[in-house]
Amino acid sequence: MNLSLKHLQAFTALCGTLNFTRAARLCHLSQPAFSALIQGLEEGVGVQLFERSTRSVQLTPAGKDFEPQAHRLLGEMDAALEKLRGVSTQQSKHVCIALLPSLAAHWLPTVLEAFAHQQPHIKVTVKDVLNAPCCEAVLNGQADLGLASALSSHPELQSHAVANEHFFIACHAKHRWATCAEAIEPSALINEPFIQMAPSTSVRQAVDQWAAQHLEAPLNQLMEVEQLATVMGMVRAGFGVSLIPALSLEYFQDPN
């Protein structure tokens, strides 16, 4: 016969209680279903395991011989399942995070280093992508979570604000603003050659939103680039100025 886990559980429950009603309750079965399970077990092995009367239930000699083996088989089954669950848990200890390149390059490494010491069994993979791909990665299940600009919110995603970011003017070291002690008025940017980022970037979206609120004329866009590193190179060469988020200041640690 095919000895099932239910057969073993029913047999050991009845061994422990010697009462069909209580054993059926332990196995979450009705008494008729439980009785049928025990009867099927006895018919399958071809041996009577219990002696039944109107007043009592007792193990037969064959039943007494089988009892320790049944407990051993159940123990081995539990151990095998526990090991399988452990393997599954280990395999599931993997997190993928999507985030902006500036965060991935300058903020995340220190955080990951600390996290690796606290949770050494969790593998973390990183997708350094722009705002829109960051949200798409979470939407399509390629990433478990994303860190992006609030301007990239999506109706199918749940988001929480974790930080507010300041923007800075980046200019050449010889530019008149480099040594300016007074506050620079927003309108002063209108006449400056401006190094702008691509519309798909979170920086561009934030700058456009700010300009719409504070400037009466459009920025004097000299060129449009994809990467903050390119913005840094153009500003360093003296082509123009730009507005950059605080988390990207590391790109601009240059004498010029």
PDB file of C-alpha atoms in Angstrom:
ATOM      1  CA  MET A   1       0.000   0.000   0.000  1.00  0.00           C
ATOM      2  CA  ASN A   2       0.979   3.670  -0.252  1.00  0.00           C
ATOM      3  CA  LEU A   3       1.534   4.655   3.377  1.00  0.00           C
ATOM      4  CA  SER A   4       0.625   8.313   3.637  1.00  0.00           C
ATOM      5  CA  LEU A   5       1.454  10.992   6.178  1.00  0.00           C
ATOM      6  CA  LYS A   6      -2.232  11.044   7.163  1.00  0.00           C
ATOM      7  CA  HIS A   7      -2.141   7.327   7.946  1.00  0.00           C
ATOM      8  CA  LEU A   8       0.867   7.783  10.229  1.00  0.00           C
ATOM      9  CA  GLN A   9      -0.634  10.811  11.965  1.00  0.00           C
ATOM     10  CA  ALA A  10      -3.940   9.028  12.534  1.00  0.00           C
ATOM     11  CA  PHE A  11      -2.212   5.907  13.847  1.00  0.00           C
ATOM     12  CA  THR A  12       0.005   7.783  16.337  1.00  0.00           C
ATOM     13  CA  ALA A  13      -2.933   9.944  17.467  1.00  0.00           C
ATOM     14  CA  LEU A  14      -4.969   6.848  18.258  1.00  0.00           C
ATOM     15  CA  CYS A  15      -1.980   5.239  19.969  1.00  0.00           C
ATOM     16  CA  GLY A  16      -1.706   8.277  22.213  1.00  0.00           C
ATOM     17  CA  THR A  17      -5.384   8.618  23.094  1.00  0.00           C
ATOM     18  CA  LEU A  18      -6.843   5.116  22.619  1.00  0.00           C
ATOM     19  CA  ASN A  19     -10.055   6.959  21.844  1.00  0.00           C
ATOM     20  CA  PHE A  20     -11.454   7.427  18.333  1.00  0.00           C
ATOM     21  CA  THR A  21     -13.314  10.640  19.169  1.00  0.00           C
ATOM     22  CA  ARG A  22     -10.341  12.419  20.733  1.00  0.00           C
ATOM     23  CA  ALA A  23      -7.913  11.139  18.079  1.00  0.00           C
ATOM     24  CA  ALA A  24     -10.219  12.319  15.290  1.00  0.00           C
ATOM     25  CA  ARG A  25     -10.348  15.759  16.918  1.00  0.00           C
ATOM     26  CA  LEU A  26      -6.542  15.898  17.087  1.00  0.00           C
ATOM     27  CA  CYS A  27      -6.376  15.127  13.358  1.00  0.00           C
ATOM     28  CA  HIS A  28      -9.122  17.664  12.557  1.00  0.00           C
ATOM     29  CA  LEU A  29     -11.289  14.947  11.034  1.00  0.00           C
ATOM     30  CA  SER A  30     -14.822  13.732  11.606  1.00  0.00           C
ATOM     31  CA  GLN A  31     -15.024  10.450  13.505  1.00  0.00           C
ATOM     32  CA  PRO A  32     -16.330   8.481  10.466  1.00  0.00           C
ATOM     33  CA  ALA A  33     -13.496   9.843   8.286  1.00  0.00           C
ATOM     34  CA  PHE A  34     -10.950   9.022  10.983  1.00  0.00           C
ATOM     35  CA  SER A  35     -12.302   5.496  11.437  1.00  0.00           C
ATOM     36  CA  ALA A  36     -12.151   4.956   7.675  1.00  0.00           C
ATOM     37  CA  LEU A  37      -8.520   6.113   7.684  1.00  0.00           C
ATOM     38  CA  ILE A  38      -7.541   3.607  10.394  1.00  0.00           C
ATOM     39  CA  GLN A  39      -9.481   0.839   8.680  1.00  0.00           C
ATOM     40  CA  GLY A  40      -7.769   1.659   5.380  1.00  0.00           C
ATOM     41  CA  LEU A  41      -4.377   1.513   7.111  1.00  0.00           C
ATOM     42  CA  GLU A  42      -5.099  -1.922   8.598  1.00  0.00           C
ATOM     43  CA  GLU A  43      -6.422  -3.258   5.312  1.00  0.00           C
ATOM     44  CA  GLY A  44      -3.414  -1.866   3.469  1.00  0.00           C
ATOM     45  CA  VAL A  45      -0.819  -3.482   5.741  1.00  0.00           C
ATOM     46  CA  GLY A  46      -2.921  -6.640   6.127  1.00  0.00           C
ATOM     47  CA  VAL A  47      -2.625  -6.619   9.929  1.00  0.00           C
ATOM     48  CA  GLN A  48      -5.017  -5.582  12.687  1.00  0.00           C
ATOM     49  CA  LEU A  49      -3.353  -2.812  14.676  1.00  0.00           C
ATOM     50  CA  PHE A  50      -6.106  -2.090  17.239  1.00  0.00           C
ATOM     51  CA  GLU A  51      -8.543  -4.201  19.221  1.00  0.00           C
ATOM     52  CA  ARG A  52     -11.859  -2.409  19.518  1.00  0.00           C
ATOM     53  CA  SER A  53     -14.745  -2.938  21.880  1.00  0.00           C
ATOM     54  CA  THR A  54     -17.717  -0.816  22.899  1.00  0.00           C
ATOM     55  CA  ARG A  55     -15.746   0.374  25.920  1.00  0.00           C
ATOM     56  CA  SER A  56     -12.090   0.475  24.949  1.00  0.00           C
ATOM     57  CA  VAL A  57      -9.450   0.568  22.231  1.00  0.00           C
ATOM     58  CA  GLN A  58      -6.179  -1.307  22.680  1.00  0.00           C
ATOM     59  CA  LEU A  59      -3.118  -1.863  20.555  1.00  0.00           C
ATOM     60  CA  THR A  60      -2.565  -5.358  19.214  1.00  0.00           C
ATOM     61  CA  PRO A  61       0.936  -6.881  19.431  1.00  0.00           C
ATOM     62  CA  ALA A  62       1.432  -5.866  15.781  1.00  0.00           C
ATOM     63  CA  GLY A  63       0.282  -2.357  16.643  1.00  0.00           C
ATOM     64  CA  LYS A  64       2.735  -2.156  19.545  1.00  0.00           C
ATOM     65  CA  ASP A  65       5.553  -3.236  17.235  1.00  0.00           C
ATOM     66  CA  PHE A  66       4.600  -0.669  14.629  1.00  0.00           C
ATOM     67  CA  GLU A  67       4.164   2.275  17.039  1.00  0.00           C
ATOM     68  CA  PRO A  68       7.874   3.207  17.484  1.00  0.00           C
ATOM     69  CA  GLN A  69       8.457   2.805  13.748  1.00  0.00           C
ATOM     70  CA  ALA A  70       5.535   5.122  12.989  1.00  0.00           C
ATOM     71  CA  HIS A  71       6.926   7.790  15.338  1.00  0.00           C
ATOM     72  CA  ARG A  72      10.361   7.400  13.741  1.00  0.00           C
ATOM     73  CA  LEU A  73       8.913   7.798  10.226  1.00  0.00           C
ATOM     74  CA  LEU A  74       6.985  10.909  11.299  1.00  0.00           C
ATOM     75  CA  GLY A  75      10.116  12.356  12.898  1.00  0.00           C
ATOM     76  CA  GLU A  76      12.130  11.760   9.738  1.00  0.00           C
ATOM     77  CA  MET A  77       9.373  13.355   7.670  1.00  0.00           C
ATOM     78  CA  ASP A  78       9.262  16.418   9.953  1.00  0.00           C
ATOM     79  CA  ALA A  79      13.049  16.746   9.797  1.00  0.00           C
ATOM     80  CA  ALA A  80      13.020  16.505   5.995  1.00  0.00           C
ATOM     81  CA  LEU A  81      10.302  19.142   5.711  1.00  0.00           C
ATOM     82  CA  GLU A  82      12.096  21.435   8.154  1.00  0.00           C
ATOM     83  CA  LYS A  83      15.297  21.122   6.139  1.00  0.00           C
ATOM     84  CA  LEU A  84      13.374  21.860   2.943  1.00  0.00           C
ATOM     85  CA  ARG A  85      11.814  24.935   4.534  1.00  0.00           C
ATOM     86  CA  GLY A  86      15.280  26.060   5.639  1.00  0.00           C
ATOM     87  CA  VAL A  87      16.616  25.744   2.091  1.00  0.00           C
ATOM     88  CA  SER A  88      13.620  27.658   0.776  1.00  0.00           C
ATOM     89  CA  THR A  89      14.119  30.393   3.360  1.00  0.00           C
ATOM     90  CA  GLN A  90      17.796  30.716   2.483  1.00  0.00           C
ATOM     91  CA  GLN A  91      16.925  30.956  -1.205  1.00  0.00           C
ATOM     92  CA  SER A  92      14.360  33.653  -0.483  1.00  0.00           C
ATOM     93  CA  LYS A  93      16.847  35.822   1.418  1.00  0.00           C
ATOM     94  CA  HIS A  94      17.510  37.999  -1.558  1.00  0.00           C
ATOM     95  CA  VAL A  95      16.566  41.635  -2.044  1.00  0.00           C
ATOM     96  CA  CYS A  96      16.840  43.689  -5.206  1.00  0.00           C
ATOM     97  CA  ILE A  97      16.819  47.460  -4.867  1.00  0.00           C
ATOM     98  CA  ALA A  98      16.428  49.933  -7.724  1.00  0.00           C
ATOM     99  CA  LEU A  99      17.664  53.470  -7.157  1.00  0.00           C
ATOM    100  CA  LEU A 100      19.054  56.567  -8.825  1.00  0.00           C
ATOM    101  CA  PRO A 101      22.705  56.388  -9.961  1.00  0.00           C
ATOM    102  CA  SER A 102      23.734  59.258  -7.667  1.00  0.00           C
ATOM    103  CA  LEU A 103      22.338  57.355  -4.679  1.00  0.00           C
ATOM    104  CA  ALA A 104      23.877  54.091  -5.843  1.00  0.00           C
ATOM    105  CA  ALA A 105      27.323  55.611  -6.283  1.00  0.00           C
ATOM    106  CA  HIS A 106      27.679  57.791  -3.189  1.00  0.00           C
ATOM    107  CA  TRP A 107      25.098  56.893  -0.548  1.00  0.00           C
ATOM    108  CA  LEU A 108      24.368  53.186  -0.948  1.00  0.00           C
ATOM    109  CA  PRO A 109      27.863  51.614  -0.561  1.00  0.00           C
ATOM    110  CA  THR A 110      28.238  52.740   3.060  1.00  0.00           C
ATOM    111  CA  VAL A 111      24.703  51.599   3.867  1.00  0.00           C
ATOM    112  CA  LEU A 112      25.271  48.206   2.237  1.00  0.00           C
ATOM    113  CA  GLU A 113      28.510  47.706   4.135  1.00  0.00           C
ATOM    114  CA  ALA A 114      26.749  48.205   7.460  1.00  0.00           C
ATOM    115  CA  PHE A 115      23.802  46.067   6.346  1.00  0.00           C
ATOM    116  CA  ALA A 116      26.099  43.195   5.323  1.00  0.00           C
ATOM    117  CA  HIS A 117      27.497  43.043   8.869  1.00  0.00           C
ATOM    118  CA  GLN A 118      24.004  43.020  10.393  1.00  0.00           C
ATOM    119  CA  GLN A 119      22.402  40.597   7.899  1.00  0.00           C
ATOM    120  CA  PRO A 120      25.215  38.537   6.332  1.00  0.00           C
ATOM    121  CA  HIS A 121      22.835  35.908   4.905  1.00  0.00           C
ATOM    122  CA  ILE A 122      20.795  38.364   2.831  1.00  0.00           C
ATOM    123  CA  LYS A 123      22.059  38.913  -0.693  1.00  0.00           C
ATOM    124  CA  VAL A 124      21.417  42.392  -2.104  1.00  0.00           C
ATOM    125  CA  THR A 125      21.498  43.216  -5.796  1.00  0.00           C
ATOM    126  CA  VAL A 126      21.369  46.746  -7.153  1.00  0.00           C
ATOM    127  CA  LYS A 127      19.815  48.287 -10.249  1.00  0.00           C
ATOM    128  CA  ASP A 128      21.186  51.807 -10.752  1.00  0.00           C
ATOM    129  CA  VAL A 129      18.639  53.361 -13.086  1.00  0.00           C
ATOM    130  CA  LEU A 130      16.900  56.659 -13.759  1.00  0.00           C
ATOM    131  CA  ASN A 131      13.559  57.614 -12.268  1.00  0.00           C
ATOM    132  CA  ALA A 132      11.157  56.011 -14.756  1.00  0.00           C
ATOM    133  CA  PRO A 133      13.049  52.681 -15.036  1.00  0.00           C
ATOM    134  CA  CYS A 134      13.288  52.627 -11.235  1.00  0.00           C
ATOM    135  CA  CYS A 135       9.498  52.615 -10.911  1.00  0.00           C
ATOM    136  CA  GLU A 136       9.131  50.167 -13.796  1.00  0.00           C
ATOM    137  CA  ALA A 137      11.536  47.728 -12.101  1.00  0.00           C
ATOM    138  CA  VAL A 138       9.336  47.671  -8.992  1.00  0.00           C
ATOM    139  CA  LEU A 139       6.114  47.453 -11.029  1.00  0.00           C
ATOM    140  CA  ASN A 140       7.251  44.451 -13.067  1.00  0.00           C
ATOM    141  CA  GLY A 141       8.773  42.627 -10.094  1.00  0.00           C
ATOM    142  CA  GLN A 142      12.419  43.021 -11.094  1.00  0.00           C
ATOM    143  CA  ALA A 143      13.079  44.986  -7.886  1.00  0.00           C
ATOM    144  CA  ASP A 144      11.600  44.644  -4.399  1.00  0.00           C
ATOM    145  CA  LEU A 145      11.790  48.351  -3.678  1.00  0.00           C
ATOM    146  CA  GLY A 146      12.997  51.539  -5.281  1.00  0.00           C
ATOM    147  CA  LEU A 147      14.449  54.868  -4.189  1.00  0.00           C
ATOM    148  CA  ALA A 148      13.462  57.605  -6.596  1.00  0.00           C
ATOM    149  CA  SER A 149      12.188  61.137  -6.814  1.00  0.00           C
ATOM    150  CA  ALA A 150       8.694  61.841  -5.543  1.00  0.00           C
ATOM    151  CA  LEU A 151       7.978  63.259  -8.997  1.00  0.00           C
ATOM    152  CA  SER A 152       7.984  59.692 -10.308  1.00  0.00           C
ATOM    153  CA  SER A 153       5.058  58.489  -8.155  1.00  0.00           C
ATOM    154  CA  HIS A 154       2.783  55.878  -9.727  1.00  0.00           C
ATOM    155  CA  PRO A 155      -0.832  54.945  -8.841  1.00  0.00           C
ATOM    156  CA  GLU A 156       0.050  51.245  -8.556  1.00  0.00           C
ATOM    157  CA  LEU A 157       2.961  51.837  -6.187  1.00  0.00           C
ATOM    158  CA  GLN A 158       2.900  52.659  -2.489  1.00  0.00           C
ATOM    159  CA  SER A 159       5.486  55.264  -1.592  1.00  0.00           C
ATOM    160  CA  HIS A 160       6.797  56.954   1.538  1.00  0.00           C
ATOM    161  CA  ALA A 161       8.911  60.091   1.790  1.00  0.00           C
ATOM    162  CA  VAL A 162      12.274  59.367   3.402  1.00  0.00           C
ATOM    163  CA  ALA A 163      14.177  62.595   2.775  1.00  0.00           C
ATOM    164  CA  ASN A 164      14.041  66.088   1.313  1.00  0.00           C
ATOM    165  CA  GLU A 165      16.914  67.168  -0.897  1.00  0.00           C
ATOM    166  CA  HIS A 166      18.464  70.603  -1.404  1.00  0.00           C
ATOM    167  CA  PHE A 167      19.771  71.790  -4.754  1.00  0.00           C
ATOM    168  CA  PHE A 168      23.010  73.729  -5.267  1.00  0.00           C
ATOM    169  CA  ILE A 169      24.353  75.953  -8.000  1.00  0.00           C
ATOM    170  CA  ALA A 170      27.426  74.462  -9.648  1.00  0.00           C
ATOM    171  CA  CYS A 171      29.751  76.907 -11.422  1.00  0.00           C
ATOM    172  CA  HIS A 172      33.389  77.194 -12.449  1.00  0.00           C
ATOM    173  CA  ALA A 173      35.842  78.243  -9.732  1.00  0.00           C
ATOM    174  CA  LYS A 174      36.545  81.455 -11.673  1.00  0.00           C
ATOM    175  CA  HIS A 175      32.884  82.353 -12.074  1.00  0.00           C
ATOM    176  CA  ARG A 176      31.795  85.482 -10.223  1.00  0.00           C
ATOM    177  CA  TRP A 177      29.391  83.418  -8.134  1.00  0.00           C
ATOM    178  CA  ALA A 178      32.189  81.223  -6.781  1.00  0.00           C
ATOM    179  CA  THR A 179      33.243  83.896  -4.287  1.00  0.00           C
ATOM    180  CA  CYS A 180      29.867  85.600  -3.918  1.00  0.00           C
ATOM    181  CA  ALA A 181      29.000  86.143  -0.261  1.00  0.00           C
ATOM    182  CA  GLU A 182      25.404  87.229  -0.944  1.00  0.00           C
ATOM    183  CA  ALA A 183      22.433  85.087  -1.823  1.00  0.00           C
ATOM    184  CA  ILE A 184      21.970  84.517  -5.534  1.00  0.00           C
ATOM    185  CA  GLU A 185      18.514  85.451  -6.736  1.00  0.00           C
ATOM    186  CA  PRO A 186      16.700  82.845  -8.859  1.00  0.00           C
ATOM    187  CA  SER A 187      16.245  85.394 -11.660  1.00  0.00           C
ATOM    188  CA  ALA A 188      20.043  85.633 -12.035  1.00  0.00           C
ATOM    189  CA  LEU A 189      20.052  82.155 -13.568  1.00  0.00           C
ATOM    190  CA  ILE A 190      18.006  83.268 -16.567  1.00  0.00           C
ATOM    191  CA  ASN A 191      20.942  84.971 -18.304  1.00  0.00           C
ATOM    192  CA  GLU A 192      23.519  82.266 -17.541  1.00  0.00           C
ATOM    193  CA  PRO A 193      24.388  79.521 -20.048  1.00  0.00           C
ATOM    194  CA  PHE A 194      22.742  76.538 -18.369  1.00  0.00           C
ATOM    195  CA  ILE A 195      23.839  72.885 -18.544  1.00  0.00           C
ATOM    196  CA  GLN A 196      20.566  70.986 -18.423  1.00  0.00           C
ATOM    197  CA  MET A 197      19.889  67.305 -17.865  1.00  0.00           C
ATOM    198  CA  ALA A 198      17.635  65.125 -20.011  1.00  0.00           C
ATOM    199  CA  PRO A 199      13.838  65.297 -19.429  1.00  0.00           C
ATOM    200  CA  SER A 200      13.744  61.665 -18.263  1.00  0.00           C
ATOM    201  CA  THR A 201      15.960  62.391 -15.236  1.00  0.00           C
ATOM    202  CA  SER A 202      14.714  63.261 -11.764  1.00  0.00           C
ATOM    203  CA  VAL A 203      17.093  66.246 -11.659  1.00  0.00           C
ATOM    204  CA  ARG A 204      15.555  67.737 -14.802  1.00  0.00           C
ATOM    205  CA  GLN A 205      12.030  67.194 -13.521  1.00  0.00           C
ATOM    206  CA  ALA A 206      12.864  68.914 -10.229  1.00  0.00           C
ATOM    207  CA  VAL A 207      14.624  71.825 -11.981  1.00  0.00           C
ATOM    208  CA  ASP A 208      11.707  72.305 -14.383  1.00  0.00           C
ATOM    209  CA  GLN A 209       9.253  72.337 -11.495  1.00  0.00           C
ATOM    210  CA  TRP A 210      11.366  74.848  -9.579  1.00  0.00           C
ATOM    211  CA  ALA A 211      11.854  77.076 -12.657  1.00  0.00           C
ATOM    212  CA  ALA A 212       8.112  77.143 -13.337  1.00  0.00           C
ATOM    213  CA  GLN A 213       7.505  78.389  -9.792  1.00  0.00           C
ATOM    214  CA  HIS A 214      10.347  80.907  -9.479  1.00  0.00           C
ATOM    215  CA  LEU A 215      11.367  82.175 -12.915  1.00  0.00           C
ATOM    216  CA  GLU A 216       9.461  84.479 -15.250  1.00  0.00           C
ATOM    217  CA  ALA A 217      11.471  83.364 -18.289  1.00  0.00           C
ATOM    218  CA  PRO A 218      12.953  80.020 -19.335  1.00  0.00           C
ATOM    219  CA  LEU A 219      16.500  79.042 -18.475  1.00  0.00           C
ATOM    220  CA  ASN A 220      19.134  79.785 -21.103  1.00  0.00           C
ATOM    221  CA  GLN A 221      19.781  76.140 -21.967  1.00  0.00           C
ATOM    222  CA  LEU A 222      23.171  75.692 -23.604  1.00  0.00           C
ATOM    223  CA  MET A 223      23.078  71.925 -23.868  1.00  0.00           C
ATOM    224  CA  GLU A 224      21.194  68.892 -22.602  1.00  0.00           C
ATOM    225  CA  VAL A 225      23.065  65.854 -21.257  1.00  0.00           C
ATOM    226  CA  GLU A 226      22.177  62.468 -19.767  1.00  0.00           C
ATOM    227  CA  GLN A 227      24.662  62.071 -16.919  1.00  0.00           C
ATOM    228  CA  LEU A 228      25.669  64.133 -13.894  1.00  0.00           C
ATOM    229  CA  ALA A 229      29.297  63.314 -14.651  1.00  0.00           C
ATOM    230  CA  THR A 230      28.860  65.092 -17.994  1.00  0.00           C
ATOM    231  CA  VAL A 231      27.328  68.097 -16.244  1.00  0.00           C
ATOM    232  CA  MET A 232      30.394  68.202 -14.006  1.00  0.00           C
ATOM    233  CA  GLY A 233      32.738  68.057 -16.999  1.00  0.00           C
ATOM    234  CA  MET A 234      30.967  70.885 -18.811  1.00  0.00           C
ATOM    235  CA  VAL A 235      30.838  73.115 -15.711  1.00  0.00           C
ATOM    236  CA  ARG A 236      34.496  72.377 -14.966  1.00  0.00           C
ATOM    237  CA  ALA A 237      35.376  73.412 -18.519  1.00  0.00           C
ATOM    238  CA  GLY A 238      33.560  76.709 -17.993  1.00  0.00           C
ATOM    239  CA  PHE A 239      30.730  76.202 -20.498  1.00  0.00           C
ATOM    240  CA  GLY A 240      28.004  77.187 -18.056  1.00  0.00           C
ATOM    241  CA  VAL A 241      26.340  76.644 -14.719  1.00  0.00           C
ATOM    242  CA  SER A 242      23.860  74.075 -13.474  1.00  0.00           C
ATOM    243  CA  LEU A 243      21.602  73.133 -10.581  1.00  0.00           C
ATOM    244  CA  ILE A 244      22.499  69.876  -8.872  1.00  0.00           C
ATOM    245  CA  PRO A 245      21.012  67.882  -5.961  1.00  0.00           C
ATOM    246  CA  ALA A 246      22.926  67.525  -2.705  1.00  0.00           C
ATOM    247  CA  LEU A 247      23.434  63.793  -3.155  1.00  0.00           C
ATOM    248  CA  SER A 248      25.374  64.450  -6.359  1.00  0.00           C
ATOM    249  CA  LEU A 249      27.864  66.874  -4.789  1.00  0.00           C
ATOM    250  CA  GLU A 250      30.475  64.108  -4.734  1.00  0.00           C
ATOM    251  CA  TYR A 251      30.660  64.374  -8.515  1.00  0.00           C
ATOM    252  CA  PHE A 252      31.742  68.008  -8.164  1.00  0.00           C
ATOM    253  CA  GLN A 253      34.654  67.625  -5.755  1.00  0.00           C
ATOM    254  CA  ASP A 254      37.126  69.205  -8.185  1.00  0.00           C
ATOM    255  CA  PRO A 255      39.437  72.226  -7.874  1.00  0.00           C
ATOM    256  CA  ASN A 256      37.668  73.894 -10.822  1.00  0.00           C
TER     257      ASN A 256
END
